[in-house]
Short mmCIF file of C-alpha atoms in Angstrom, two decimals:
data_model
loop_
_atom_site.label_atom_id
_atom_site.label_comp_id
_atom_site.label_asym_id
_atom_site.label_seq_id
_atom_site.Cartn_x
_atom_site.Cartn_y
_atom_site.Cartn_z
CA MET A 1158 -47.44 91.90 -140.30
CA THR A 1159 -48.81 94.46 -142.72
CA TYR A 1160 -45.22 94.06 -144.79
CA GLN A 1161 -44.20 91.12 -146.55
CA TYR A 1162 -41.44 92.63 -147.91
CA LEU A 1163 -38.42 95.38 -145.82
CA ILE A 1164 -36.39 97.55 -147.98
CA PHE A 1165 -33.32 99.16 -145.69
CA ASP A 1166 -30.98 101.83 -146.51
CA LEU A 1167 -27.71 101.03 -146.17
CA ASP A 1168 -25.95 104.23 -145.17
CA ASP A 1169 -27.35 106.34 -141.76
CA THR A 1170 -29.77 104.12 -141.18
CA LEU A 1171 -27.75 101.24 -140.20
CA PHE A 1172 -24.23 101.99 -140.58
CA ASP A 1173 -23.30 104.95 -139.13
CA PHE A 1174 -22.16 106.45 -142.56
CA LYS A 1175 -21.41 109.57 -141.03
CA GLY A 1176 -19.10 108.44 -137.80
CA GLY A 1177 -17.05 106.95 -140.54
CA GLU A 1178 -17.14 109.96 -143.27
CA ASP A 1179 -15.58 112.44 -140.29
CA ALA A 1180 -12.37 109.81 -139.26
CA GLY A 1181 -11.88 108.99 -142.69
CA LEU A 1182 -11.35 112.38 -143.44
CA LYS A 1183 -8.89 113.18 -140.86
CA THR A 1184 -6.95 109.67 -141.94
CA ALA A 1185 -7.61 110.39 -145.63
CA LEU A 1186 -5.88 114.58 -144.69
CA GLN A 1187 -3.81 113.94 -141.24
CA ASP A 1188 -0.50 114.43 -143.47
CA PHE A 1189 -1.58 118.37 -144.52
CA GLY A 1190 -0.25 119.69 -141.64
CA LEU A 1191 -3.99 122.18 -140.67
CA SER A 1192 -5.13 123.35 -137.77
CA ASP A 1193 -7.29 121.79 -135.67
CA ALA A 1194 -9.67 124.45 -136.49
CA GLU A 1195 -8.93 124.09 -140.41
CA LEU A 1196 -9.37 120.33 -139.95
CA ASP A 1197 -12.86 121.54 -138.59
CA GLN A 1198 -13.92 124.13 -140.80
CA PHE A 1199 -12.42 120.77 -143.64
CA LEU A 1200 -15.32 118.41 -142.61
CA VAL A 1201 -17.94 120.61 -142.91
CA THR A 1202 -16.76 122.84 -146.15
CA TYR A 1203 -16.68 118.77 -147.87
CA ASP A 1204 -20.28 118.47 -146.91
CA GLN A 1205 -21.57 120.29 -148.28
CA VAL A 1206 -19.85 120.44 -150.98
CA ASN A 1207 -20.67 116.47 -150.56
CA GLN A 1208 -24.24 116.96 -150.14
CA GLY A 1209 -24.98 119.94 -153.30
CA LEU A 1210 -22.95 117.42 -155.69
CA TRP A 1211 -25.45 113.80 -154.51
CA ARG A 1212 -28.70 116.11 -154.73
CA ALA A 1213 -27.69 117.75 -158.20
CA PHE A 1214 -27.27 113.44 -158.89
CA GLU A 1215 -30.97 112.66 -157.70
CA ASP A 1216 -31.70 115.15 -159.09
CA GLY A 1217 -30.44 114.12 -162.60
CA GLU A 1218 -27.97 116.55 -163.26
CA ILE A 1219 -25.10 115.04 -162.89
CA SER A 1220 -23.29 111.81 -163.70
CA ARG A 1221 -22.40 109.01 -159.95
CA HIS A 1222 -18.91 109.84 -161.70
CA ASP A 1223 -19.21 113.45 -161.33
CA ILE A 1224 -19.86 113.35 -158.02
CA PHE A 1225 -16.09 111.42 -156.89
CA LYS A 1226 -14.05 112.99 -159.35
CA ARG A 1227 -15.41 116.52 -158.25
CA ARG A 1228 -16.04 116.61 -154.35
CA PHE A 1229 -12.52 116.76 -153.51
CA PRO A 1230 -11.71 118.77 -156.09
CA ASP A 1231 -14.43 121.36 -155.47
CA THR A 1232 -13.93 121.08 -151.13
CA LEU A 1233 -9.76 121.74 -151.42
CA GLU A 1234 -10.88 125.27 -153.89
CA GLU A 1235 -13.01 126.44 -150.74
CA MET A 1236 -10.32 126.17 -148.14
CA LYS A 1237 -7.78 127.70 -151.25
CA MET A 1238 -5.89 124.40 -151.45
CA ASP A 1239 -4.07 122.76 -153.56
CA ALA A 1240 -7.19 121.34 -156.26
CA ALA A 1241 -4.49 119.55 -157.25
CA ASP A 1242 -4.51 116.93 -154.55
CA GLY A 1243 -7.79 116.35 -154.92
CA LYS A 1244 -7.98 112.72 -157.01
CA MET A 1245 -5.23 112.27 -154.53
CA LEU A 1246 -7.89 112.69 -151.47
CA GLU A 1247 -9.82 110.38 -152.89
CA GLU A 1248 -8.39 107.63 -153.48
CA ARG A 1249 -7.18 108.04 -149.20
CA TYR A 1250 -10.67 109.11 -148.20
CA TYR A 1251 -12.22 105.36 -149.91
CA ALA A 1252 -9.39 102.72 -148.51
CA GLN A 1253 -10.78 104.60 -145.10
CA LEU A 1254 -14.78 103.98 -146.45
CA VAL A 1255 -14.03 100.68 -147.83
CA LYS A 1256 -12.88 99.21 -143.67
CA ASN A 1257 -16.13 101.83 -141.82
CA PHE A 1258 -17.33 99.10 -140.26
CA ARG A 1259 -19.63 101.01 -137.67
CA LEU A 1260 -23.61 101.20 -136.87
CA LEU A 1261 -26.11 102.89 -135.67
CA PRO A 1262 -27.09 101.92 -132.06
CA HIS A 1263 -30.06 98.82 -132.30
CA ALA A 1264 -29.30 98.12 -136.11
CA LYS A 1265 -28.39 94.25 -135.35
CA GLU A 1266 -30.84 94.58 -133.14
CA LEU A 1267 -33.78 95.67 -135.28
CA LEU A 1268 -32.79 92.80 -137.63
CA ASP A 1269 -32.31 90.27 -135.25
CA ALA A 1270 -35.69 91.29 -134.04
CA LEU A 1271 -37.00 91.30 -138.30
CA GLN A 1272 -34.76 88.21 -139.60
CA GLY A 1273 -37.20 85.64 -140.21
CA GLN A 1274 -40.67 87.19 -140.17
CA HIS A 1275 -40.27 89.57 -143.41
CA THR A 1276 -37.87 89.50 -146.67
CA LEU A 1277 -35.86 92.11 -145.63
CA ILE A 1278 -33.35 93.55 -148.92
CA ALA A 1279 -30.78 96.12 -148.70
CA GLY A 1280 -31.55 98.74 -151.24
CA THR A 1281 -29.11 101.53 -151.39
CA ASN A 1282 -26.57 103.35 -153.39
CA GLY A 1283 -23.30 103.71 -153.51
CA GLN A 1284 -20.48 102.15 -155.13
CA THR A 1285 -20.95 97.82 -155.34
CA ASP A 1286 -17.21 96.21 -153.62
CA MET A 1287 -17.81 99.49 -150.81
CA GLN A 1288 -21.12 98.74 -150.40
CA LYS A 1289 -20.82 94.25 -149.99
CA SER A 1290 -17.35 95.18 -147.65
CA ARG A 1291 -19.03 96.76 -145.22
CA LEU A 1292 -21.71 94.41 -144.76
CA ALA A 1293 -19.69 92.38 -144.77
CA GLY A 1294 -17.18 93.45 -142.11
CA THR A 1295 -20.57 94.93 -139.85
CA GLY A 1296 -22.48 91.00 -140.14
CA LEU A 1297 -25.23 92.49 -141.39
CA ASP A 1298 -25.28 90.24 -145.05
CA GLN A 1299 -26.78 87.42 -142.53
CA TYR A 1300 -29.61 89.00 -142.13
CA PHE A 1301 -30.45 89.69 -145.62
CA ASP A 1302 -31.99 87.72 -148.38
CA GLN A 1303 -31.75 90.20 -151.38
CA VAL A 1304 -29.30 93.35 -151.35
CA TYR A 1305 -29.56 96.17 -154.72
CA ILE A 1306 -26.40 98.74 -155.22
CA SER A 1307 -27.03 101.31 -157.20
CA ASP A 1308 -23.94 100.86 -159.45
CA GLU A 1309 -25.08 97.11 -159.65
CA ILE A 1310 -28.57 98.49 -161.29
CA GLY A 1311 -27.38 101.22 -163.47
CA VAL A 1312 -29.99 103.02 -161.75
CA GLY A 1313 -30.10 104.92 -157.81
CA LYS A 1314 -33.07 106.48 -155.66
CA PRO A 1315 -34.64 108.58 -156.38
CA ASP A 1316 -35.06 106.85 -159.72
CA PRO A 1317 -38.49 104.84 -159.68
CA ALA A 1318 -36.91 102.62 -162.14
CA PHE A 1319 -34.27 101.85 -158.42
CA PHE A 1320 -37.43 99.65 -157.23
CA GLU A 1321 -38.69 98.14 -160.43
CA HIS A 1322 -36.14 96.22 -160.77
CA ILE A 1323 -36.42 95.08 -157.61
CA PHE A 1324 -39.80 94.64 -158.80
CA ALA A 1325 -38.93 92.35 -162.01
CA GLN A 1326 -37.06 89.93 -158.96
CA ASN A 1327 -40.22 89.72 -156.83
CA PRO A 1328 -43.35 87.86 -157.87
CA ASP A 1329 -44.95 88.66 -155.23
CA MET A 1330 -43.70 92.47 -154.16
CA THR A 1331 -46.85 94.32 -154.12
CA ARG A 1332 -47.57 98.13 -153.59
CA GLU A 1333 -49.62 97.03 -150.09
CA ASN A 1334 -46.24 94.36 -149.17
CA THR A 1335 -43.26 96.70 -149.13
CA VAL A 1336 -42.19 98.52 -147.28
CA MET A 1337 -38.95 101.71 -147.95
CA ILE A 1338 -36.94 102.17 -144.64
CA GLY A 1339 -34.28 104.95 -144.54
CA ASP A 1340 -33.20 107.93 -143.74
CA GLY A 1341 -32.62 109.95 -147.11
CA VAL A 1342 -35.63 112.65 -147.56
CA ASN A 1343 -34.37 112.42 -151.05
CA SER A 1344 -33.87 109.62 -151.85
CA ASP A 1345 -35.61 107.33 -149.78
CA MET A 1346 -38.70 109.13 -148.96
CA GLN A 1347 -38.78 110.66 -152.24
CA GLY A 1348 -38.12 107.54 -154.33
CA ALA A 1349 -40.29 105.50 -152.95
CA GLN A 1350 -42.82 107.83 -153.30
CA LYS A 1351 -42.38 108.27 -156.12
CA ALA A 1352 -42.56 104.39 -157.07
CA GLY A 1353 -45.81 103.93 -155.65
CA LEU A 1354 -44.78 102.41 -151.83
CA ASP A 1355 -44.68 102.76 -148.53
CA ARG A 1356 -42.26 104.42 -146.45
CA ILE A 1357 -41.00 104.71 -142.79
CA TRP A 1358 -38.40 107.10 -142.35
CA PHE A 1359 -36.19 107.28 -140.14
CA ASN A 1360 -35.76 111.18 -138.55
CA ASP A 1361 -32.88 110.90 -135.49
CA LYS A 1362 -32.09 114.17 -136.58
CA GLN A 1363 -35.55 116.01 -136.06
CA ALA A 1364 -35.17 117.20 -139.56
CA LYS A 1365 -38.25 118.27 -141.75
CA LEU A 1366 -39.91 117.01 -144.45
CA PRO A 1367 -40.27 119.34 -148.03
CA ASP A 1368 -43.95 119.79 -148.20
CA ASN A 1369 -44.30 118.98 -151.23
CA ILE A 1370 -42.67 115.49 -149.52
CA SER A 1371 -44.67 113.01 -147.04
CA VAL A 1372 -44.35 110.32 -145.23
CA THR A 1373 -46.54 106.88 -144.26
CA GLN A 1374 -44.06 106.30 -140.68
CA GLU A 1375 -41.83 108.51 -139.21
CA VAL A 1376 -39.56 106.77 -136.74
CA ASN A 1377 -36.74 108.60 -134.40
CA HIS A 1378 -35.35 105.92 -132.76
CA LEU A 1379 -34.44 102.06 -135.09
CA LEU A 1380 -36.91 99.94 -133.06
CA ASP A 1381 -39.74 101.77 -133.26
CA ILE A 1382 -39.46 100.46 -137.14
CA GLU A 1383 -40.81 97.20 -135.11
CA LYS A 1384 -43.66 98.38 -134.89
CA TYR A 1385 -44.18 99.60 -137.67
CA VAL A 1386 -43.69 96.66 -140.05
#
């Protein structure tokens, strides 16, 4: 066994966040009278706006509150729609995401293989009630020995303080016996790199790493993670 402690990201590493995101947006927008082409463009525009805001948060430029306050008004403005509908859309969308119980293929199969062999830790950015609801709704809560959510602890990835908080709760945890596993280049890989941790990048989208970020291992399929832990 290479690592005793495995810190797992959740969204788009184990949860199918993107699939649930698109379905939730379509439901939230169902009475806006958008054509199929307009709806597709809204999804693309929202993704660009949302990802940009999350990157700004990860770089310490804005707060998490700013993300949820701005993402729909900014998207509506880009779409030449009434930005005043942003707050209502955020509420509708949130109600859908809380019920997003989609998992990526083989997520439970991987955790079944790892449970009992390692200390499994969920380390995720996000809102506490949403992430706990989704852990329970998918049944993944039964696999994790510990769960750390940025909203709950007051700091998120890639800030090294997120990882320091986890270390403070685990006296036997070291840089050598712990690995971060996730899909996020900026949040997961950069965060673990800043914290001095080994990192396994789940790269199912065949993305490219920026020059300033390196990983210990790269995998394209979830089940391949077992080989490296």
